[in-house]
Each structure stands twice: as C-alpha cells, then as structure tokens.
Amino acid sequence: MNPLLDRLRPYPFEKLRELTRDIRPNPQLRPISLGIGEPRHPTPAFIRQALVDHLDGLAVYPATLGMPELRQACADWARRRHGVELDPATQVIPVNGSREALFALAQTVIDPGRPGALVLSPNPFYQIYEGAALLAGADCRFVPADPGRNFGLDWDAVSEDEWRRTQLVYVCTPGNPTGAVMGLEEWKRLFELSDRHGFVIASDECYGEIWFGEQPPLGGLQAARELGREDLRNLVMLSSLSKRSNVPGLRSGFVAGDARVLKSFLLYRTYHGSAMGPAVQQASIAAWNDERHVEENRRLYREKFARVLPMLQPVLDVALPDAAFYLWAATPIDDVAFARGLLENYNCTVLPGSLLAREQDGRNPGAGRVRLALVAGVDECVEAAERIAAYARGL
C-alpha cells in the first residue's frame, strides 16, 4: 500500500463521533445538527429540470475539458462577478466539485523530489488541504488565523526558509470556519511572495456567494485584476455550485486562472478520469447563468443570521462573519466538553473548533471555539440557537 496513506488523520466528523460515542442525547428533544456544512435549502426547480431534460447525455463519454458552452457560462459568471475576462479555452476547466479539484491540484503542482517540499494551509482549515499535500509527498505548514485581525492569517508566522520551500499555498476566502475574507493588501503581499518564490496559490472560494454587507467579498481573480496581474500568474481560483445553488450532490464547480498551470492540471485530470457527465454539465450551465436563485439563497442566510445572532451574543463571544454560513463562537469551557454537554443535554450537534485545526508552535487556534453551520431552515436554526443559549447560560 502507498505508505503516504499512513500520514492521513481521521476526518473531523469521525473524531467527533468517537468523542461522543458514549453520550445518550436528551430523548425529549428532537435532534438538530449544526455540525456539517451541507447546504439544506431546496435545490431550485429549474436546475433539476435541466438535469432531467438532458439525460440522453448518459449515452456518450464526456470530454475532460468540458463543453464549450459550460466553460463560456463559467467565464461569463466570472466577468459579471469579478470583472475579469477569462479565455474559456485555456483559463477555465469544469471540475466535479471544488473538493476534488483542491486535491488534484496538489498532485499536479507538487514536485516531491525537491528537498523539503512544503504546502501552506490556513489553520483552522478544510482537511482536504492537508490530505492533498501529504499524498503529493509534501509537508504541511499551518498558518494560524489571528483573532486580533478578524481571523486573518498570520503570514508573519512563516519563516523565510519555509517560504523558499513552499510550492503551493491554499487560501480559503471567505474562510471555513471563520468567515474571514482576504483584503487587497493581503492579496498583494501573497502575490509578491509568489513572484519571489514561484509557488502556486489555490484560492478556495466555495463560500463566496454567501455574504451580508453591501459589497460581495473580494476574490483572487478580482484582486489580481485590480493589481494589474492580467495573466493571473500562479493563481488558480476554485468555485462551486454546492453552496451557491444548493446542489452539493451535483458535484459541480470550476477552476480558473493561470493558463500555464491549468494546462498541466488538464493533463493530470485526463489520466485521473475526472470528466463531468453531460447532464450535470447542462444543469451547471443553467445554474451559472442565473442569479435570481442565488439572491434568494443569500436572503435566507441573512435572515437566519439576523435571527440567531441576537440570541447567542448575550451568552457567547460570537460575531457576524464577513461571509459564509458559519458562526465561529468562543466557548466558556473546553470546546470538546461544550459540544459533548450540548449534545447530551439539548440534543444539538456542533463541531468543536480544535478538531478543525492542528497544533502549531504549541497552540491550536481552533481550541475554545465551536463551528455552527446555519444550513438548516430558519425555524430549525432559531430552535438550535435557543438550546445553545440555554446551555451556555447554565454554564
């Protein structure tokens, strides 16, 4: 067996199941889960219909590069959303969800033969970043989120030697679990470091369409355009329909950016066997070409945050994030103990923050916090907030 598989760690939800195996949740309350970030709003009918209308596509093999019409729809969306002009032939590739692409990109970019191959990841983080790095033969350096900077990443924690060895940097903006969005100055610094050391930046933006202010969050493509990097060198942006359009089971997204990087990425994917089914491509075209359902989706999330936050803020240290559908709440006791007690007494599941992070330099930046995924309906989220507030008051 591949010995690198031995370096992988259990997924956070596996660890949570193990940590709560002995608990018998309060049987007088129905279970509510805010643990998993799986969108639960209804899938728009027009997307479902587009899928059904094109089932004859099951009779043909799809091309790895995807239909020209889908690549054009993705490029059109990027122009509307980020103001950037993409060449659909060389700068856009449809993928089977951002998770698959995040993993495959590391296998494309990393040269494990270079001494000390290193990948930088946010901390807390989405565990695919770590697994992708380890299975590509690199080590992972975790960059802590700084609560004093609205959970922006502390790039100063990375040494000059570590920057020299870095081949890939994962960023997640808006962040999971913090909801933090990278600003233009942070992008400028990262681009300058990339120019100096040659690493690729993978910008995971799957939460980019869920936001609360007047302006949408800045993304990597827009930042590159505003900073005069029209060639998008060493930048790959990853987007997805899962959160935007409530179709996590569709497994559909796209990557866009540096044509040189994407050429190698396409070669890897051709052998990896990652072509998107024609019916899924047609449903994706319909989804990327429509904004009305996204606006309604965003309205529902805004309503939930507006209802839930005033209930939790008197008893927990928690604030409205920049974007995304998570609350990153500080706990008055150990985060695992908090999650266990909440499940036992109120039959409500949340994810301990320490399970989403790694200890680095003697500190786990997720410790003492829990992630609340406000993915259920408004009423269920409100009921969950009532239970969490009651439990916190009892502490």
Short mmCIF file of C-alpha atoms in Angstrom, two decimals:
data_model
loop_
_atom_site.label_atom_id
_atom_site.label_comp_id
_atom_site.label_asym_id
_atom_site.label_seq_id
_atom_site.Cartn_x
_atom_site.Cartn_y
_atom_site.Cartn_z
CA MET A 1 0.00 0.00 0.00
CA ASN A 2 1.03 3.60 -0.52
CA PRO A 3 2.92 4.46 2.71
CA LEU A 4 1.78 8.08 2.43
CA LEU A 5 -1.73 6.92 3.37
CA ASP A 6 -0.42 6.29 6.88
CA ARG A 7 0.14 10.04 7.27
CA LEU A 8 -3.56 10.86 6.91
CA ARG A 9 -5.57 11.73 10.02
CA PRO A 10 -9.23 10.99 10.75
CA TYR A 11 -11.72 13.49 9.39
CA PRO A 12 -13.22 15.90 11.99
CA PHE A 13 -16.62 14.23 11.86
CA GLU A 14 -15.06 10.81 12.50
CA LYS A 15 -13.28 12.25 15.53
CA LEU A 16 -16.50 13.88 16.75
CA ARG A 17 -18.37 10.56 16.50
CA GLU A 18 -15.65 8.89 18.53
CA LEU A 19 -15.65 11.67 21.14
CA THR A 20 -19.43 11.45 21.59
CA ARG A 21 -19.85 7.68 21.27
CA ASP A 22 -20.69 7.30 24.98
CA ILE A 23 -23.30 10.07 25.03
CA ARG A 24 -27.05 9.45 25.08
CA PRO A 25 -28.64 12.65 23.75
CA ASN A 26 -31.69 14.04 25.55
CA PRO A 27 -34.55 11.89 24.16
CA GLN A 28 -37.14 14.56 24.95
CA LEU A 29 -35.76 16.81 22.20
CA ARG A 30 -35.58 16.04 18.51
CA PRO A 31 -32.02 16.06 17.15
CA ILE A 32 -30.72 19.22 15.47
CA SER A 33 -27.33 19.29 13.78
CA LEU A 34 -25.30 22.41 13.07
CA GLY A 35 -22.20 20.26 12.69
CA ILE A 36 -21.86 19.59 8.96
CA GLY A 37 -21.65 22.38 6.39
CA GLU A 38 -24.04 20.72 3.95
CA PRO A 39 -26.50 23.16 2.31
CA ARG A 40 -30.08 22.17 3.07
CA HIS A 41 -32.08 24.77 1.18
CA PRO A 42 -34.17 23.25 -1.65
CA THR A 43 -32.46 22.77 -4.99
CA PRO A 44 -34.01 25.23 -7.49
CA ALA A 45 -36.55 23.53 -9.76
CA PHE A 46 -35.02 24.86 -12.99
CA ILE A 47 -31.68 23.18 -12.18
CA ARG A 48 -33.41 19.86 -11.50
CA GLN A 49 -35.33 20.21 -14.75
CA ALA A 50 -32.19 20.95 -16.77
CA LEU A 51 -30.67 17.76 -15.41
CA VAL A 52 -33.72 15.68 -16.34
CA ASP A 53 -34.01 17.25 -19.79
CA HIS A 54 -30.50 16.16 -20.75
CA LEU A 55 -30.36 12.58 -19.51
CA ASP A 56 -29.70 11.46 -23.08
CA GLY A 57 -26.16 12.68 -22.38
CA LEU A 58 -25.66 9.48 -20.38
CA ALA A 59 -25.11 7.71 -23.70
CA VAL A 60 -21.83 9.48 -24.52
CA TYR A 61 -18.39 9.84 -22.95
CA PRO A 62 -17.76 13.41 -21.78
CA ALA A 63 -14.58 15.34 -22.59
CA THR A 64 -12.31 16.15 -19.65
CA LEU A 65 -12.19 19.80 -20.69
CA GLY A 66 -15.98 20.02 -20.63
CA MET A 67 -18.45 21.51 -23.06
CA PRO A 68 -17.52 24.86 -24.62
CA GLU A 69 -20.93 26.14 -23.51
CA LEU A 70 -20.20 25.34 -19.88
CA ARG A 71 -16.75 26.92 -19.97
CA GLN A 72 -18.32 30.00 -21.54
CA ALA A 73 -21.00 30.13 -18.83
CA CYS A 74 -18.30 29.97 -16.16
CA ALA A 75 -16.28 32.70 -17.88
CA ASP A 76 -19.39 34.87 -18.20
CA TRP A 77 -20.09 34.46 -14.49
CA ALA A 78 -16.50 35.40 -13.63
CA ARG A 79 -16.84 38.55 -15.72
CA ARG A 80 -20.09 39.55 -14.00
CA ARG A 81 -18.90 38.65 -10.51
CA HIS A 82 -15.18 39.55 -10.57
CA GLY A 83 -14.83 41.84 -13.58
CA VAL A 84 -12.18 39.62 -15.14
CA GLU A 85 -12.01 38.43 -18.74
CA LEU A 86 -11.14 34.74 -18.99
CA ASP A 87 -10.31 32.71 -22.08
CA PRO A 88 -12.75 29.78 -21.84
CA ALA A 89 -10.40 27.62 -23.92
CA THR A 90 -7.33 27.96 -21.69
CA GLN A 91 -8.29 29.55 -18.37
CA VAL A 92 -11.42 27.62 -17.31
CA ILE A 93 -11.87 23.92 -16.51
CA PRO A 94 -15.09 22.41 -15.10
CA VAL A 95 -14.49 20.12 -12.10
CA ASN A 96 -16.51 17.64 -10.06
CA GLY A 97 -16.87 19.98 -7.12
CA SER A 98 -14.12 22.07 -5.55
CA ARG A 99 -13.11 19.27 -3.15
CA GLU A 100 -11.97 17.00 -5.97
CA ALA A 101 -10.11 19.84 -7.66
CA LEU A 102 -8.39 21.00 -4.47
CA PHE A 103 -6.93 17.53 -4.09
CA ALA A 104 -6.00 17.07 -7.75
CA LEU A 105 -4.31 20.46 -7.97
CA ALA A 106 -1.75 19.48 -5.33
CA GLN A 107 -0.94 16.29 -7.25
CA THR A 108 -0.36 18.45 -10.33
CA VAL A 109 1.70 21.21 -8.73
CA ILE A 110 3.87 19.50 -6.11
CA ASP A 111 7.32 18.23 -7.05
CA PRO A 112 8.11 15.80 -4.20
CA GLY A 113 11.66 15.41 -5.50
CA ARG A 114 12.56 18.91 -4.39
CA PRO A 115 14.02 18.80 -0.87
CA GLY A 116 11.65 19.98 1.85
CA ALA A 117 8.56 20.33 -0.39
CA LEU A 118 6.05 22.42 1.57
CA VAL A 119 2.38 23.38 1.31
CA LEU A 120 0.91 26.24 3.36
CA SER A 121 -2.61 25.89 4.72
CA PRO A 122 -4.87 28.07 6.87
CA ASN A 123 -5.32 26.95 10.45
CA PRO A 124 -8.18 26.12 11.20
CA PHE A 125 -8.70 24.59 7.78
CA TYR A 126 -10.57 22.28 5.44
CA GLN A 127 -8.87 18.92 5.88
CA ILE A 128 -8.59 18.22 2.15
CA TYR A 129 -5.71 20.73 2.05
CA GLU A 130 -3.65 18.62 4.42
CA GLY A 131 -4.50 15.30 2.81
CA ALA A 132 -3.75 16.60 -0.66
CA ALA A 133 -0.35 17.90 0.45
CA LEU A 134 0.64 14.71 2.25
CA LEU A 135 -0.39 12.40 -0.60
CA ALA A 136 1.53 14.60 -3.03
CA GLY A 137 4.67 13.95 -0.98
CA ALA A 138 4.90 17.36 0.69
CA ASP A 139 4.73 18.52 4.29
CA CYS A 140 2.06 20.93 5.51
CA ARG A 141 2.83 24.20 7.32
CA PHE A 142 -0.25 25.60 9.07
CA VAL A 143 -0.69 29.38 9.15
CA PRO A 144 -2.78 30.43 12.17
CA ALA A 145 -5.85 32.62 11.98
CA ASP A 146 -5.38 35.66 14.22
CA PRO A 147 -8.48 36.61 16.28
CA GLY A 148 -6.97 40.08 16.73
CA ARG A 149 -7.14 40.64 12.97
CA ASN A 150 -10.68 39.35 12.45
CA PHE A 151 -9.20 35.88 11.90
CA GLY A 152 -6.93 36.97 9.08
CA LEU A 153 -3.95 34.67 8.56
CA ASP A 154 -0.70 35.48 10.33
CA TRP A 155 1.69 35.26 7.37
CA ASP A 156 4.46 36.63 9.60
CA ALA A 157 4.49 33.24 11.32
CA VAL A 158 6.02 31.71 8.17
CA SER A 159 9.82 31.83 8.14
CA GLU A 160 11.90 32.86 5.14
CA ASP A 161 13.19 29.30 4.81
CA GLU A 162 9.61 28.00 4.77
CA TRP A 163 8.63 30.48 2.07
CA ARG A 164 11.58 29.28 -0.06
CA ARG A 165 10.41 25.67 0.23
CA THR A 166 6.74 26.42 -0.45
CA GLN A 167 5.29 25.07 -3.68
CA LEU A 168 1.56 25.58 -3.05
CA VAL A 169 -0.46 27.90 -0.80
CA TYR A 170 -4.09 27.13 -0.03
CA VAL A 171 -6.25 30.07 0.96
CA CYS A 172 -9.96 29.90 1.75
CA THR A 173 -11.79 33.17 1.32
CA PRO A 174 -14.41 33.51 2.73
CA GLY A 175 -12.85 31.22 5.27
CA ASN A 176 -14.06 27.96 6.72
CA PRO A 177 -14.77 28.11 9.65
CA THR A 178 -14.10 31.77 10.41
CA GLY A 179 -15.85 33.52 7.51
CA ALA A 180 -12.89 35.89 7.13
CA VAL A 181 -12.28 37.49 3.72
CA MET A 182 -8.83 38.39 2.40
CA GLY A 183 -8.37 42.08 1.57
CA LEU A 184 -6.48 43.60 -1.34
CA GLU A 185 -3.32 44.35 0.67
CA GLU A 186 -3.14 40.74 1.84
CA TRP A 187 -3.52 39.56 -1.74
CA LYS A 188 -0.79 41.96 -2.85
CA ARG A 189 1.61 40.54 -0.27
CA LEU A 190 0.82 36.97 -1.25
CA PHE A 191 1.25 37.72 -4.96
CA GLU A 192 4.63 39.34 -4.28
CA LEU A 193 5.75 36.30 -2.29
CA SER A 194 4.55 34.04 -5.10
CA ASP A 195 6.57 36.04 -7.65
CA ARG A 196 9.65 35.77 -5.43
CA HIS A 197 9.41 32.07 -4.62
CA GLY A 198 7.37 30.64 -7.51
CA PHE A 199 4.60 28.90 -5.58
CA VAL A 200 1.05 28.45 -6.88
CA ILE A 201 -1.88 29.97 -4.96
CA ALA A 202 -5.07 27.89 -4.75
CA SER A 203 -7.92 30.19 -3.75
CA ASP A 204 -10.85 28.16 -2.42
CA GLU A 205 -13.88 30.43 -2.84
CA CYS A 206 -16.77 28.00 -2.49
CA TYR A 207 -18.49 30.28 0.08
CA GLY A 208 -18.06 33.45 -1.97
CA GLU A 209 -21.75 33.94 -2.80
CA ILE A 210 -22.98 34.00 0.81
CA TRP A 211 -22.32 37.46 2.24
CA PHE A 212 -24.03 40.05 4.39
CA GLY A 213 -22.75 43.53 3.52
CA GLU A 214 -23.39 45.82 0.58
CA GLN A 215 -20.48 44.51 -1.50
CA PRO A 216 -19.59 40.90 -2.34
CA PRO A 217 -16.34 39.57 -0.89
CA LEU A 218 -13.15 40.17 -2.83
CA GLY A 219 -11.87 37.11 -4.65
CA GLY A 220 -8.50 36.16 -6.06
CA LEU A 221 -9.39 36.88 -9.70
CA GLN A 222 -10.67 40.35 -8.88
CA ALA A 223 -7.66 41.08 -6.68
CA ALA A 224 -5.30 40.04 -9.48
CA ARG A 225 -7.13 42.27 -11.97
CA GLU A 226 -7.07 45.27 -9.61
CA LEU A 227 -3.34 44.76 -9.05
CA GLY A 228 -2.57 44.58 -12.77
CA ARG A 229 -1.91 40.84 -12.92
CA GLU A 230 -3.91 40.25 -16.08
CA ASP A 231 -2.12 36.96 -16.80
CA LEU A 232 -3.30 35.58 -13.42
CA ARG A 233 0.15 34.05 -13.00
CA ASN A 234 0.46 31.32 -10.40
CA LEU A 235 -3.18 31.79 -9.35
CA VAL A 236 -5.95 29.19 -9.51
CA MET A 237 -9.41 30.09 -8.21
CA LEU A 238 -11.82 27.29 -7.31
CA SER A 239 -15.56 27.84 -7.19
CA SER A 240 -18.53 25.54 -6.74
CA LEU A 241 -22.28 25.35 -7.19
CA SER A 242 -22.81 23.39 -3.95
CA LYS A 243 -23.30 26.36 -1.62
CA ARG A 244 -24.23 28.93 -4.27
CA SER A 245 -27.05 26.90 -5.79
CA ASN A 246 -27.85 24.29 -3.09
CA VAL A 247 -26.72 21.33 -5.20
CA PRO A 248 -23.99 19.58 -3.15
CA GLY A 249 -24.94 16.26 -4.75
CA LEU A 250 -24.42 17.62 -8.26
CA ARG A 251 -20.64 17.75 -7.66
CA SER A 252 -20.05 20.66 -9.97
CA GLY A 253 -17.67 23.60 -9.95
CA PHE A 254 -14.87 25.08 -11.99
CA VAL A 255 -11.31 26.29 -11.69
CA ALA A 256 -9.95 29.38 -13.41
CA GLY A 257 -6.64 31.17 -13.57
CA ASP A 258 -3.12 30.83 -14.92
CA ALA A 259 -3.34 29.07 -18.31
CA ARG A 260 0.10 27.51 -17.80
CA VAL A 261 -0.93 25.84 -14.56
CA LEU A 262 -4.30 24.77 -15.95
CA LYS A 263 -2.63 23.11 -18.95
CA SER A 264 -0.78 20.75 -16.60
CA PHE A 265 -3.89 20.37 -14.44
CA LEU A 266 -5.89 19.27 -17.51
CA LEU A 267 -3.22 16.70 -18.38
CA TYR A 268 -3.39 15.24 -14.87
CA ARG A 269 -7.19 15.13 -14.96
CA THR A 270 -7.21 13.40 -18.36
CA TYR A 271 -5.44 10.42 -16.80
CA HIS A 272 -7.23 10.73 -13.46
CA GLY A 273 -10.63 10.27 -15.14
CA SER A 274 -12.43 13.35 -13.84
CA ALA A 275 -14.74 14.28 -16.72
CA MET A 276 -18.11 15.75 -15.74
CA GLY A 277 -21.23 13.98 -17.03
CA PRO A 278 -23.08 15.78 -19.87
CA ALA A 279 -26.37 16.02 -17.94
CA VAL A 280 -24.54 17.57 -14.98
CA GLN A 281 -22.84 20.00 -17.34
CA GLN A 282 -26.18 21.13 -18.74
CA ALA A 283 -27.62 21.63 -15.26
CA SER A 284 -24.47 23.57 -14.36
CA ILE A 285 -24.86 25.86 -17.36
CA ALA A 286 -28.38 26.70 -16.18
CA ALA A 287 -27.15 27.38 -12.64
CA TRP A 288 -24.19 29.61 -13.57
CA ASN A 289 -26.37 31.65 -15.93
CA ASP A 290 -28.97 32.53 -13.27
CA GLU A 291 -28.56 34.93 -10.32
CA ARG A 292 -32.12 35.18 -9.01
CA HIS A 293 -31.92 31.89 -7.10
CA VAL A 294 -28.58 32.97 -5.60
CA GLU A 295 -30.10 36.21 -4.33
CA GLU A 296 -32.93 34.26 -2.69
CA ASN A 297 -30.44 31.87 -1.15
CA ARG A 298 -28.46 34.78 0.24
CA ARG A 299 -31.65 36.33 1.65
CA LEU A 300 -32.42 33.15 3.61
CA TYR A 301 -28.95 33.08 5.14
CA ARG A 302 -29.18 36.76 6.06
CA GLU A 303 -32.50 36.11 7.79
CA LYS A 304 -31.03 33.25 9.81
CA PHE A 305 -28.02 35.25 10.97
CA ALA A 306 -30.26 38.20 11.83
CA ARG A 307 -32.45 35.96 13.99
CA VAL A 308 -29.78 33.79 15.60
CA LEU A 309 -27.03 36.28 16.47
CA PRO A 310 -29.08 38.38 18.93
CA MET A 311 -29.97 35.16 20.75
CA LEU A 312 -26.37 33.98 21.10
CA GLN A 313 -24.42 37.19 21.64
CA PRO A 314 -25.63 37.77 25.24
CA VAL A 315 -24.18 34.41 26.29
CA LEU A 316 -21.32 33.67 23.84
CA ASP A 317 -18.49 35.63 22.26
CA VAL A 318 -19.65 35.47 18.63
CA ALA A 319 -19.91 38.00 15.81
CA LEU A 320 -21.29 38.26 12.30
CA PRO A 321 -18.65 36.88 9.91
CA ASP A 322 -17.54 38.65 6.76
CA ALA A 323 -19.25 35.95 4.71
CA ALA A 324 -20.06 32.17 4.53
CA PHE A 325 -22.70 30.34 6.57
CA TYR A 326 -20.77 29.60 9.76
CA LEU A 327 -20.63 31.17 13.19
CA TRP A 328 -17.24 30.78 14.90
CA ALA A 329 -18.22 31.06 18.55
CA ALA A 330 -15.94 31.15 21.59
CA THR A 331 -16.92 28.72 24.35
CA PRO A 332 -16.83 29.39 28.09
CA ILE A 333 -15.37 25.91 28.64
CA ASP A 334 -13.23 23.50 26.61
CA ASP A 335 -14.72 23.25 23.10
CA VAL A 336 -15.00 19.44 23.13
CA ALA A 337 -16.62 19.50 26.56
CA PHE A 338 -19.02 22.18 25.32
CA ALA A 339 -20.03 20.09 22.29
CA ARG A 340 -20.47 16.96 24.40
CA GLY A 341 -22.59 18.71 27.02
CA LEU A 342 -24.76 20.42 24.40
CA LEU A 343 -25.43 17.10 22.68
CA GLU A 344 -26.19 15.27 25.93
CA ASN A 345 -28.48 17.90 27.43
CA TYR A 346 -30.06 19.54 24.38
CA ASN A 347 -29.62 17.02 21.52
CA CYS A 348 -27.88 19.65 19.41
CA THR A 349 -24.68 18.91 17.48
CA VAL A 350 -21.92 21.48 16.86
CA LEU A 351 -18.33 20.92 15.73
CA PRO A 352 -15.51 21.61 18.22
CA GLY A 353 -13.02 24.04 16.73
CA SER A 354 -9.99 22.10 17.93
CA LEU A 355 -10.97 19.28 15.55
CA LEU A 356 -10.69 21.69 12.61
CA ALA A 357 -7.14 22.79 13.41
CA ARG A 358 -3.67 21.45 14.08
CA GLU A 359 -1.37 22.39 16.92
CA GLN A 360 1.41 24.59 15.54
CA ASP A 361 4.11 26.23 17.63
CA GLY A 362 2.43 24.86 20.76
CA ARG A 363 -1.02 26.29 20.00
CA ASN A 364 -4.24 25.03 18.47
CA PRO A 365 -6.02 28.10 17.01
CA GLY A 366 -9.36 26.28 16.95
CA ALA A 367 -9.35 25.44 20.65
CA GLY A 368 -12.02 27.14 22.74
CA ARG A 369 -14.39 27.67 19.80
CA VAL A 370 -17.17 25.78 18.06
CA ARG A 371 -18.38 25.99 14.47
CA LEU A 372 -22.11 26.44 13.98
CA ALA A 373 -23.27 25.72 10.42
CA LEU A 374 -26.52 27.62 9.84
CA VAL A 375 -27.55 25.39 6.95
CA ALA A 376 -30.99 24.22 8.11
CA GLY A 377 -34.21 26.17 7.72
CA VAL A 378 -34.79 29.39 9.61
CA ASP A 379 -37.05 27.86 12.27
CA GLU A 380 -34.68 24.97 12.97
CA CYS A 381 -31.70 27.34 13.29
CA VAL A 382 -33.67 29.50 15.71
CA GLU A 383 -34.60 26.46 17.80
CA ALA A 384 -30.95 25.38 17.84
CA ALA A 385 -29.92 28.86 18.98
CA GLU A 386 -32.45 28.70 21.82
CA ARG A 387 -30.96 25.42 23.01
CA ILE A 388 -27.37 26.65 22.71
CA ALA A 389 -28.21 29.84 24.62
CA ALA A 390 -29.95 27.87 27.37
CA TYR A 391 -27.00 25.52 27.70
CA ALA A 392 -24.47 28.39 27.78
CA ARG A 393 -26.49 30.21 30.44
CA GLY A 394 -26.46 27.06 32.57
CA LEU A 395 -22.67 27.03 32.50
#
